């Protein structure tokens, strides 16, 4: 039975990944989820699996060397899947330091502890041990509006925001471990994810939440920035495929040729909400294009991201299974059916964050 150490498993992608893995492997794997439970970590995302015998949650900071090495000492870890990170660009613009702390130093601690646990006397690594570093396409910087321009694995790293700079730094550290020690790792660089359990500071859940409550829908700049959206379960599947079938030491881009301008996304959400909400639901009256509000642009706002998934398709046979029109309906339905989840995560600190982030914009 393989034992996984998943970091950041209480966050958006990590919790979807854990669901994906138990659906796929059931009792054939064991998962240890290590999460500090920052504002973005929510154990409610894992309620349905928390009592499984083959699942353990440990509250710990990935920067805490003692706590992480203790987990390696007490468990024979076969796979590390490293999601834990500070993940929101706007927060990184306001407070870059914690991004360096968690994303760079935290990754260094994870690499060091895994290396110490897996390295043998002759410098080789124990058979079958693998580390996967989950990263983003934002490390490649911004593309021009030319529809033939894409990010490839060979595209030079050129991050612009403190978030993407910290992720690029952590990618480089993983690469250094691969190059220096032949450390058994892969790096994945994925495009923007959407789906259930995403914290409503990110565009899609923020727009759904604001539209349902009749609040302004803040559009940064001219609304024509492009992101390449991927359903989160397709990302989870790709991570598992790369870890099991990918060539160790290599980087894989993950994305779905699903480029959309932000304003298009907002219009699709409004149309889908109108369609899905019954006339009897009082929230329906709130949903209106009149809520769209152009606000001051994000500093250093990357214009366009678009992944060329040629390598992962050709080498591993991965492709995005969920069409955007289906994935966005599933996602909106999930938020409509999980109003209490949204209420709980948007109370308290989120309200303070929202007021300070959008005041005067
Ligand atoms: P998220 O913010 O929803 O979740 C991050 C999780 O990490 C939370 O559970 C949080 O509590 C935990 N965490 C934060 N700091 C920690 C620390 N010091 N120690 C332990 N746990 C800590 O993020 P997400 O959107 O799920 O992203 C997960 C990973 O995927 C990140 O590495 C991110 O860079 C990458 N990624 C995200 C996207 C996207 O569209 N969201 C796209 C590509 C790659
Ligand atoms: P976001 O979900 O923060 O992801 P990222 O910055 O990592 O791509 O933002 C997606 C896009 O939506 C990005 O171009 C910024 C834009 N955006 C808005 O226009 N308004 C908002 O309130 C937010 C949060 C984002």
CSV table of C-alpha atoms and ligand atoms in Angstrom, one decimal:
chain,number,residue,atom,x,y,z
A,1,UNK,CA,0.0,0.0,0.0
A,2,UNK,CA,1.4,3.4,-1.0
A,3,UNK,CA,1.6,6.1,1.6
A,4,UNK,CA,1.0,9.7,0.5
A,5,UNK,CA,2.1,12.8,2.3
A,6,UNK,CA,-0.1,15.5,0.8
A,7,UNK,CA,0.6,19.1,1.9
A,8,UNK,CA,-2.1,21.7,1.8
A,9,UNK,CA,-4.8,19.1,1.4
A,10,UNK,CA,-7.4,21.3,3.2
A,11,UNK,CA,-7.2,23.9,0.4
A,12,UNK,CA,-9.1,24.1,-2.8
A,13,UNK,CA,-7.1,21.8,-5.1
A,14,UNK,CA,-5.6,19.6,-2.4
A,15,UNK,CA,-9.1,18.7,-1.0
A,16,UNK,CA,-10.4,17.9,-4.5
A,17,UNK,CA,-7.2,15.8,-5.2
A,18,UNK,CA,-7.8,13.8,-2.0
A,19,UNK,CA,-11.4,13.1,-3.0
A,20,UNK,CA,-10.1,12.1,-6.5
A,21,UNK,CA,-7.5,9.7,-5.0
A,22,UNK,CA,-9.9,8.0,-2.6
A,23,UNK,CA,-12.5,7.6,-5.4
A,24,UNK,CA,-9.8,6.1,-7.6
A,25,UNK,CA,-7.7,4.0,-5.2
A,26,UNK,CA,-10.2,3.5,-2.3
A,27,UNK,CA,-8.3,1.4,0.4
A,28,UNK,CA,-5.3,0.7,-1.7
A,29,UNK,CA,-3.5,3.9,-0.6
A,30,UNK,CA,-3.0,5.8,2.6
A,31,UNK,CA,-3.1,9.6,2.8
A,32,UNK,CA,-1.5,11.8,5.4
A,33,UNK,CA,-2.7,15.4,4.9
A,34,UNK,CA,-0.5,18.1,6.4
A,35,UNK,CA,-2.0,21.5,6.5
A,36,UNK,CA,-1.4,24.6,8.7
A,37,UNK,CA,-5.1,25.6,8.2
A,38,UNK,CA,-4.5,29.2,7.2
A,39,UNK,CA,-7.5,31.3,6.1
A,40,UNK,CA,-7.6,29.1,2.9
A,41,UNK,CA,-7.5,25.7,4.7
A,42,UNK,CA,-10.9,24.3,5.6
A,43,UNK,CA,-11.4,20.8,7.1
A,44,UNK,CA,-15.0,21.0,6.2
A,45,UNK,CA,-13.9,20.3,2.6
A,46,UNK,CA,-12.9,16.8,3.7
A,47,UNK,CA,-15.8,16.0,6.1
A,48,UNK,CA,-17.0,13.0,4.0
A,49,UNK,CA,-13.6,11.3,4.2
A,50,UNK,CA,-12.3,12.3,7.6
A,51,UNK,CA,-13.3,9.0,9.3
A,52,UNK,CA,-11.6,6.7,6.8
A,53,UNK,CA,-9.0,4.4,8.4
A,54,UNK,CA,-6.6,5.2,5.6
A,55,UNK,CA,-6.7,9.0,6.1
A,56,UNK,CA,-4.9,11.0,8.7
A,57,UNK,CA,-4.9,14.8,9.2
A,58,UNK,CA,-1.9,16.5,10.9
A,59,UNK,CA,-2.0,20.2,11.6
A,60,UNK,CA,1.5,21.5,10.9
A,61,UNK,CA,3.4,24.3,9.2
A,62,UNK,CA,5.5,23.1,6.2
A,63,UNK,CA,8.2,25.6,7.5
A,64,UNK,CA,8.4,23.6,10.7
A,65,UNK,CA,11.4,21.3,10.1
A,66,UNK,CA,10.9,19.3,13.3
A,67,UNK,CA,7.2,18.7,12.7
A,68,UNK,CA,7.8,17.6,9.0
A,69,UNK,CA,10.8,15.4,9.8
A,70,UNK,CA,8.9,13.7,12.6
A,71,UNK,CA,6.2,12.8,10.0
A,72,UNK,CA,8.8,11.2,7.7
A,73,UNK,CA,10.4,9.4,10.7
A,74,UNK,CA,7.1,8.0,11.9
A,75,UNK,CA,5.7,7.0,8.5
A,76,UNK,CA,7.2,5.2,5.5
A,77,UNK,CA,6.2,7.9,2.9
A,78,UNK,CA,6.2,6.8,-0.7
A,79,UNK,CA,4.8,9.8,-2.4
A,80,UNK,CA,4.8,13.5,-1.5
A,81,UNK,CA,2.3,15.7,-3.3
A,82,UNK,CA,3.1,19.3,-2.4
A,83,UNK,CA,0.2,21.7,-2.7
A,84,UNK,CA,0.7,23.9,0.4
A,85,UNK,CA,1.3,27.5,-0.6
A,86,UNK,CA,0.0,31.0,-0.3
A,87,UNK,CA,-1.9,31.2,-3.5
A,88,UNK,CA,-3.6,34.5,-4.1
A,89,UNK,CA,-1.9,37.1,-6.3
A,90,UNK,CA,-3.7,40.1,-4.8
A,91,UNK,CA,-2.6,39.1,-1.3
A,92,UNK,CA,1.0,38.7,-2.5
A,93,UNK,CA,0.9,42.3,-3.8
A,94,UNK,CA,-0.2,43.5,-0.3
A,95,UNK,CA,2.1,41.2,1.7
A,96,UNK,CA,4.8,39.4,-0.2
A,97,UNK,CA,6.8,38.1,2.8
A,98,UNK,CA,4.5,35.3,3.8
A,99,UNK,CA,4.7,34.1,0.2
A,100,UNK,CA,8.5,33.8,0.4
A,101,UNK,CA,8.2,32.1,3.8
A,102,UNK,CA,5.7,29.4,2.9
A,103,UNK,CA,6.3,29.0,-0.8
A,104,UNK,CA,10.1,29.1,-0.9
A,105,UNK,CA,11.2,28.2,2.6
A,106,UNK,CA,8.4,25.7,3.1
A,107,UNK,CA,9.3,24.0,-0.1
A,108,UNK,CA,12.9,23.9,1.0
A,109,UNK,CA,11.9,22.2,4.2
A,110,UNK,CA,9.7,19.6,2.4
A,111,UNK,CA,12.6,18.8,-0.1
A,112,UNK,CA,15.1,18.5,2.7
A,113,UNK,CA,13.0,16.3,4.9
A,114,UNK,CA,12.1,14.0,2.0
A,115,UNK,CA,15.7,13.8,0.9
A,116,UNK,CA,16.9,13.0,4.4
A,117,UNK,CA,14.3,10.2,4.7
A,118,UNK,CA,14.8,8.7,1.3
A,119,UNK,CA,18.5,9.0,0.6
A,120,UNK,CA,20.7,5.9,1.0
A,121,UNK,CA,24.3,5.7,2.1
A,122,UNK,CA,25.6,5.7,-1.5
A,123,UNK,CA,23.6,8.9,-2.3
A,124,UNK,CA,21.0,7.1,-4.3
A,125,UNK,CA,17.3,7.2,-3.3
A,126,UNK,CA,15.2,4.3,-2.0
A,127,UNK,CA,13.3,2.6,-4.8
A,128,UNK,CA,9.9,3.9,-5.7
A,129,UNK,CA,9.9,7.2,-3.7
A,130,UNK,CA,8.6,10.2,-5.6
A,131,UNK,CA,8.0,13.9,-4.9
A,132,UNK,CA,5.6,16.0,-7.0
A,133,UNK,CA,5.7,19.8,-6.7
A,134,UNK,CA,2.5,21.4,-7.8
A,135,UNK,CA,3.1,24.7,-9.5
A,136,UNK,CA,1.5,27.3,-11.8
A,137,UNK,CA,1.7,28.6,-15.3
A,138,UNK,CA,2.1,32.0,-13.8
A,139,UNK,CA,5.8,31.4,-13.4
A,140,UNK,CA,6.1,31.9,-17.2
A,141,UNK,CA,4.9,35.5,-17.0
A,142,UNK,CA,2.5,37.0,-19.5
A,143,UNK,CA,1.7,36.1,-23.1
A,144,UNK,CA,0.9,38.6,-25.9
A,145,UNK,CA,-2.7,38.6,-27.3
A,146,UNK,CA,-1.4,36.6,-30.3
A,147,UNK,CA,-3.6,33.4,-30.3
A,148,UNK,CA,-0.6,31.3,-31.4
A,149,UNK,CA,1.5,32.2,-28.4
A,150,UNK,CA,1.6,29.5,-25.7
A,151,UNK,CA,3.5,28.5,-22.6
A,152,UNK,CA,5.6,25.4,-23.2
A,153,UNK,CA,7.8,23.5,-20.7
A,154,UNK,CA,10.7,25.2,-22.4
A,155,UNK,CA,9.3,28.8,-22.1
A,156,UNK,CA,11.7,30.9,-19.9
A,157,UNK,CA,10.6,31.6,-16.4
A,158,UNK,CA,9.6,35.2,-16.2
A,159,UNK,CA,7.3,35.8,-13.1
A,160,UNK,CA,5.8,39.2,-12.4
A,161,UNK,CA,3.9,39.0,-9.2
A,162,UNK,CA,5.3,38.2,-5.8
A,163,UNK,CA,3.1,35.1,-5.9
A,164,UNK,CA,4.5,33.9,-9.2
A,165,UNK,CA,8.0,34.8,-8.2
A,166,UNK,CA,7.8,32.7,-5.1
A,167,UNK,CA,6.4,29.8,-7.0
A,168,UNK,CA,9.1,30.2,-9.7
A,169,UNK,CA,11.7,30.2,-6.8
A,170,UNK,CA,10.3,27.0,-5.4
A,171,UNK,CA,10.3,25.4,-8.9
A,172,UNK,CA,13.9,26.3,-9.2
A,173,UNK,CA,14.7,24.7,-5.8
A,174,UNK,CA,13.0,21.4,-6.9
A,175,UNK,CA,15.0,21.6,-10.1
A,176,UNK,CA,18.2,22.1,-8.2
A,177,UNK,CA,17.5,19.0,-6.1
A,178,UNK,CA,16.8,17.0,-9.3
A,179,UNK,CA,20.0,18.3,-11.0
A,180,UNK,CA,22.3,18.1,-7.9
A,181,UNK,CA,21.1,15.0,-6.1
A,182,UNK,CA,19.1,13.2,-8.8
A,183,UNK,CA,16.2,13.7,-6.3
A,184,UNK,CA,13.1,11.8,-7.6
A,185,UNK,CA,10.8,14.6,-8.4
A,186,UNK,CA,8.5,16.2,-10.9
A,187,UNK,CA,7.2,19.7,-11.3
A,188,UNK,CA,3.7,20.4,-12.8
A,189,UNK,CA,2.7,23.9,-14.0
A,190,UNK,CA,-1.0,24.2,-14.3
A,191,UNK,CA,-3.3,26.9,-15.6
A,192,UNK,CA,-6.2,28.5,-13.5
A,193,UNK,CA,-8.4,25.9,-11.8
A,194,UNK,CA,-12.1,26.2,-11.0
A,195,UNK,CA,-14.5,23.9,-9.2
A,196,UNK,CA,-16.1,23.2,-5.8
A,197,UNK,CA,-14.4,24.3,-2.5
A,198,UNK,CA,-12.5,27.3,-4.1
A,199,UNK,CA,-12.1,30.1,-1.7
A,200,UNK,CA,-14.2,33.1,-2.8
A,201,UNK,CA,-11.2,35.5,-3.1
A,202,UNK,CA,-10.6,34.0,-6.5
A,203,UNK,CA,-12.5,35.3,-9.6
A,204,UNK,CA,-15.1,32.5,-10.2
A,205,UNK,CA,-16.4,31.9,-6.6
A,206,UNK,CA,-16.2,35.6,-5.9
A,207,UNK,CA,-18.4,36.5,-8.8
A,208,UNK,CA,-20.9,33.7,-8.0
A,209,UNK,CA,-21.1,34.9,-4.3
A,210,UNK,CA,-21.4,38.6,-5.1
A,211,UNK,CA,-24.0,38.0,-7.8
A,212,UNK,CA,-26.2,36.0,-5.5
A,213,UNK,CA,-26.0,38.7,-2.9
A,214,UNK,CA,-26.5,41.6,-5.3
A,215,UNK,CA,-23.0,43.0,-4.6
A,216,UNK,CA,-20.8,44.7,-7.3
A,217,UNK,CA,-18.8,42.4,-9.6
A,218,UNK,CA,-15.4,44.0,-9.6
A,219,UNK,CA,-13.7,43.7,-13.0
A,220,UNK,CA,-10.0,44.7,-13.0
A,221,UNK,CA,-8.9,47.0,-15.8
A,222,UNK,CA,-10.7,46.4,-19.1
A,223,UNK,CA,-11.8,42.9,-18.2
A,224,UNK,CA,-10.0,41.5,-21.3
A,225,UNK,CA,-7.2,39.7,-19.5
A,226,UNK,CA,-7.2,36.0,-20.5
A,227,UNK,CA,-6.9,33.0,-18.3
A,228,UNK,CA,-6.9,29.3,-19.4
A,229,UNK,CA,-9.5,27.6,-17.1
A,230,UNK,CA,-9.3,23.9,-16.1
A,231,UNK,CA,-11.8,21.9,-14.1
A,232,UNK,CA,-10.0,21.0,-10.8
A,233,UNK,CA,-10.7,17.2,-11.1
A,234,UNK,CA,-8.8,17.2,-14.5
A,235,UNK,CA,-5.9,18.7,-12.7
A,236,UNK,CA,-6.1,16.1,-9.9
A,237,UNK,CA,-6.1,13.4,-12.6
A,238,UNK,CA,-3.1,14.9,-14.3
A,239,UNK,CA,-1.1,15.1,-11.1
A,240,UNK,CA,-1.7,11.4,-10.5
A,241,UNK,CA,-0.8,10.5,-14.1
A,242,UNK,CA,2.4,12.5,-13.9
A,243,UNK,CA,3.4,11.0,-10.6
A,244,UNK,CA,2.8,7.4,-11.7
A,245,UNK,CA,3.7,7.5,-15.4
A,246,UNK,CA,5.8,10.6,-15.9
A,247,UNK,CA,9.5,10.6,-16.4
A,248,UNK,CA,11.2,11.5,-13.1
A,249,UNK,CA,13.1,14.8,-13.2
A,250,UNK,CA,10.8,16.3,-15.8
A,251,UNK,CA,8.3,19.2,-15.8
A,252,UNK,CA,4.8,18.9,-17.3
A,253,UNK,CA,2.5,21.7,-18.2
A,254,UNK,CA,-1.2,21.1,-17.5
A,255,UNK,CA,-4.0,23.1,-19.2
A,256,UNK,CA,-6.9,22.7,-21.4
A,257,UNK,CA,-7.0,25.1,-24.3
A,258,UNK,CA,-9.8,26.9,-22.6
A,259,UNK,CA,-8.9,30.6,-22.8
A,260,UNK,CA,-11.5,33.1,-21.8
A,261,UNK,CA,-11.4,36.8,-21.1
A,262,UNK,CA,-12.5,37.7,-17.5
A,263,UNK,CA,-15.5,39.5,-18.7
A,264,UNK,CA,-16.7,36.5,-20.7
A,265,UNK,CA,-16.4,34.4,-17.5
A,266,UNK,CA,-18.5,36.9,-15.6
A,267,UNK,CA,-21.2,36.9,-18.3
A,268,UNK,CA,-21.3,33.1,-18.4
A,269,UNK,CA,-21.7,32.9,-14.7
A,270,UNK,CA,-24.6,35.5,-14.7
A,271,UNK,CA,-26.3,33.6,-17.6
A,272,UNK,CA,-25.9,30.2,-15.8
A,273,UNK,CA,-27.2,31.6,-12.5
A,274,UNK,CA,-30.3,33.0,-14.3
A,275,UNK,CA,-30.9,29.6,-15.9
A,276,UNK,CA,-30.3,27.5,-12.8
A,277,UNK,CA,-32.1,29.5,-10.2
A,278,UNK,CA,-35.9,28.9,-10.0
A,279,UNK,CA,-38.1,32.0,-10.2
A,280,UNK,CA,-39.2,31.3,-6.6
A,281,UNK,CA,-35.6,31.8,-5.3
A,282,UNK,CA,-35.3,35.4,-4.0
A,283,UNK,CA,-31.6,35.5,-5.0
A,284,UNK,CA,-32.5,35.4,-8.6
A,285,UNK,CA,-33.6,39.0,-8.6
A,286,UNK,CA,-30.1,40.1,-7.5
A,287,UNK,CA,-28.4,38.5,-10.5
A,288,UNK,CA,-27.9,41.2,-13.0
A,289,UNK,CA,-25.4,42.6,-15.5
A,290,UNK,CA,-25.9,46.0,-13.8
A,291,UNK,CA,-23.7,44.7,-11.0
A,292,UNK,CA,-20.6,44.6,-13.3
A,293,UNK,CA,-18.2,47.3,-12.1
A,294,UNK,CA,-14.9,48.2,-13.7
A,295,UNK,CA,-12.4,48.9,-11.0
A,296,UNK,CA,-8.7,50.0,-10.8
A,297,UNK,CA,-6.5,47.4,-12.4
A,298,UNK,CA,-4.4,44.9,-10.4
A,299,UNK,CA,-0.7,46.1,-10.2
A,300,UNK,CA,1.5,44.3,-12.7
A,301,UNK,CA,-1.6,42.4,-14.1
A,302,UNK,CA,-0.5,39.6,-16.4
A,303,UNK,CA,-2.4,40.0,-19.7
A,304,UNK,CA,-2.8,36.4,-20.9
A,305,UNK,CA,-2.0,32.9,-19.8
A,306,UNK,CA,-2.4,29.9,-22.2
A,307,UNK,CA,-0.9,26.4,-21.8
A,308,UNK,CA,0.2,24.2,-24.6
A,309,UNK,CA,-0.5,20.7,-23.1
A,310,UNK,CA,1.2,19.0,-26.0
A,311,UNK,CA,3.8,17.1,-23.9
A,312,UNK,CA,1.4,15.7,-21.3
A,313,UNK,CA,-1.0,14.7,-24.1
A,314,UNK,CA,1.6,13.0,-26.2
A,315,UNK,CA,3.6,11.3,-23.5
A,316,UNK,CA,0.9,10.4,-20.9
A,317,UNK,CA,-2.3,10.5,-22.9
A,318,UNK,CA,-3.8,13.1,-20.5
A,319,UNK,CA,-6.5,15.4,-21.8
A,320,UNK,CA,-9.1,17.6,-20.0
A,321,UNK,CA,-12.3,15.5,-19.8
A,322,UNK,CA,-14.6,18.3,-18.5
A,323,UNK,CA,-15.8,20.8,-21.1
A,324,UNK,CA,-16.0,24.3,-19.7
A,325,UNK,CA,-19.7,24.5,-20.3
A,326,UNK,CA,-20.3,21.4,-18.2
A,327,UNK,CA,-17.6,22.2,-15.5
A,328,UNK,CA,-19.0,25.7,-14.9
A,329,UNK,CA,-22.5,24.4,-14.5
A,330,UNK,CA,-21.3,21.7,-12.0
A,331,UNK,CA,-19.4,24.4,-10.1
A,332,UNK,CA,-22.2,26.9,-10.0
A,333,UNK,CA,-24.6,24.1,-8.9
A,334,UNK,CA,-22.2,23.1,-6.1
A,335,UNK,CA,-22.1,26.7,-4.8
A,336,UNK,CA,-25.9,27.0,-5.0
A,337,UNK,CA,-26.3,23.7,-3.0
A,338,UNK,CA,-23.6,24.7,-0.5
A,339,UNK,CA,-24.7,28.1,0.5
A,340,UNK,CA,-23.8,27.3,4.2
A,341,UNK,CA,-20.2,26.5,3.2
A,342,UNK,CA,-20.0,29.9,1.5
A,343,UNK,CA,-21.6,31.7,4.4
A,344,UNK,CA,-19.1,30.1,6.9
A,345,UNK,CA,-16.0,31.0,4.8
A,346,UNK,CA,-17.2,34.5,4.0
A,347,UNK,CA,-18.0,35.5,7.6
A,348,UNK,CA,-15.5,37.1,10.0
A,349,UNK,CA,-12.0,37.5,8.5
A,350,UNK,CA,-13.0,37.3,4.9
A,351,UNK,CA,-15.2,40.3,5.3
A,352,UNK,CA,-12.3,42.3,6.7
A,353,UNK,CA,-10.1,41.1,3.8
A,354,UNK,CA,-12.8,42.1,1.2
A,355,UNK,CA,-13.3,45.5,2.7
A,356,UNK,CA,-9.6,46.3,2.7
A,357,UNK,CA,-8.8,44.8,-0.7
A,358,UNK,CA,-11.6,46.5,-2.6
A,359,UNK,CA,-11.9,49.8,-0.7
A,360,UNK,CA,-11.2,52.8,-3.0
A,361,UNK,CA,-10.7,50.6,-6.1
B,1,LIG,P1,-5.4,27.3,-1.5
B,1,LIG,O1,-5.0,28.6,-1.1
B,1,LIG,O2,-6.8,27.0,-1.7
B,1,LIG,O3,-4.9,26.2,-0.5
B,1,LIG,C1,-3.6,26.2,0.1
B,1,LIG,C2,-3.6,25.3,1.3
B,1,LIG,O4,-2.2,25.3,1.8
B,1,LIG,C3,-4.5,25.7,2.4
B,1,LIG,O5,-5.2,24.5,2.9
B,1,LIG,C4,-3.6,26.3,3.5
B,1,LIG,O6,-4.1,26.1,4.8
B,1,LIG,C5,-2.3,25.4,3.2
B,1,LIG,N1,-1.1,26.1,3.7
B,1,LIG,C6,-0.8,27.4,3.4
B,1,LIG,N2,0.4,27.7,4.1
B,1,LIG,C7,0.8,26.6,4.7
B,1,LIG,C8,1.9,26.3,5.5
B,1,LIG,N3,2.9,27.2,5.8
B,1,LIG,N4,2.0,25.0,6.0
B,1,LIG,C9,1.1,24.1,5.7
B,1,LIG,N5,0.0,24.4,5.0
B,1,LIG,C10,-0.2,25.6,4.5
B,1,LIG,O7,-4.6,27.0,-2.8
B,1,LIG,P2,-5.0,26.1,-4.1
B,1,LIG,O8,-5.7,27.0,-5.1
B,1,LIG,O9,-5.6,24.9,-3.7
B,1,LIG,O10,-3.5,25.8,-4.7
B,1,LIG,C11,-2.8,24.7,-4.3
B,1,LIG,C12,-1.5,24.7,-5.0
B,1,LIG,O11,-1.7,24.6,-6.4
B,1,LIG,C13,-0.6,25.9,-4.8
B,1,LIG,O12,0.8,25.4,-4.7
B,1,LIG,C14,-0.8,26.7,-6.0
B,1,LIG,O13,0.4,27.5,-6.3
B,1,LIG,C15,-1.0,25.7,-7.1
B,1,LIG,N6,-1.8,26.1,-8.2
B,1,LIG,C16,-3.0,26.7,-8.0
B,1,LIG,C17,-3.8,27.0,-9.2
B,1,LIG,C18,-5.2,27.6,-9.0
B,1,LIG,O14,-5.8,28.0,-10.0
B,1,LIG,N7,-5.7,27.7,-7.8
B,1,LIG,C19,-3.3,26.8,-10.4
B,1,LIG,C20,-2.1,26.2,-10.6
B,1,LIG,C21,-1.3,25.8,-9.5
B,2,LIG,P1,-7.7,35.1,-9.8
B,2,LIG,O1,-8.9,34.2,-9.7
B,2,LIG,O2,-7.2,35.9,-8.7
B,2,LIG,O3,-6.5,34.2,-10.4
B,2,LIG,P2,-5.0,34.6,-11.0
B,2,LIG,O4,-4.8,36.0,-10.7
B,2,LIG,O5,-4.1,33.7,-10.3
B,2,LIG,O6,-5.1,34.3,-12.5
B,2,LIG,O7,-8.0,36.1,-11.0
B,2,LIG,C1,-8.3,35.7,-12.3
B,2,LIG,C2,-8.5,36.9,-13.2
B,2,LIG,O8,-9.6,37.7,-12.8
B,2,LIG,C3,-7.3,37.8,-13.2
B,2,LIG,O9,-7.0,38.3,-14.5
B,2,LIG,C4,-7.7,38.9,-12.2
B,2,LIG,C5,-9.2,39.0,-12.5
B,2,LIG,N1,-10.0,39.4,-11.3
B,2,LIG,C6,-10.9,40.4,-11.4
B,2,LIG,O10,-11.1,41.0,-12.5
B,2,LIG,N2,-11.7,40.8,-10.3
B,2,LIG,C7,-11.5,40.2,-9.1
B,2,LIG,O11,-12.2,40.6,-8.2
B,2,LIG,C8,-10.6,39.1,-9.0
B,2,LIG,C9,-10.4,38.4,-7.7
B,2,LIG,C10,-9.8,38.8,-10.1
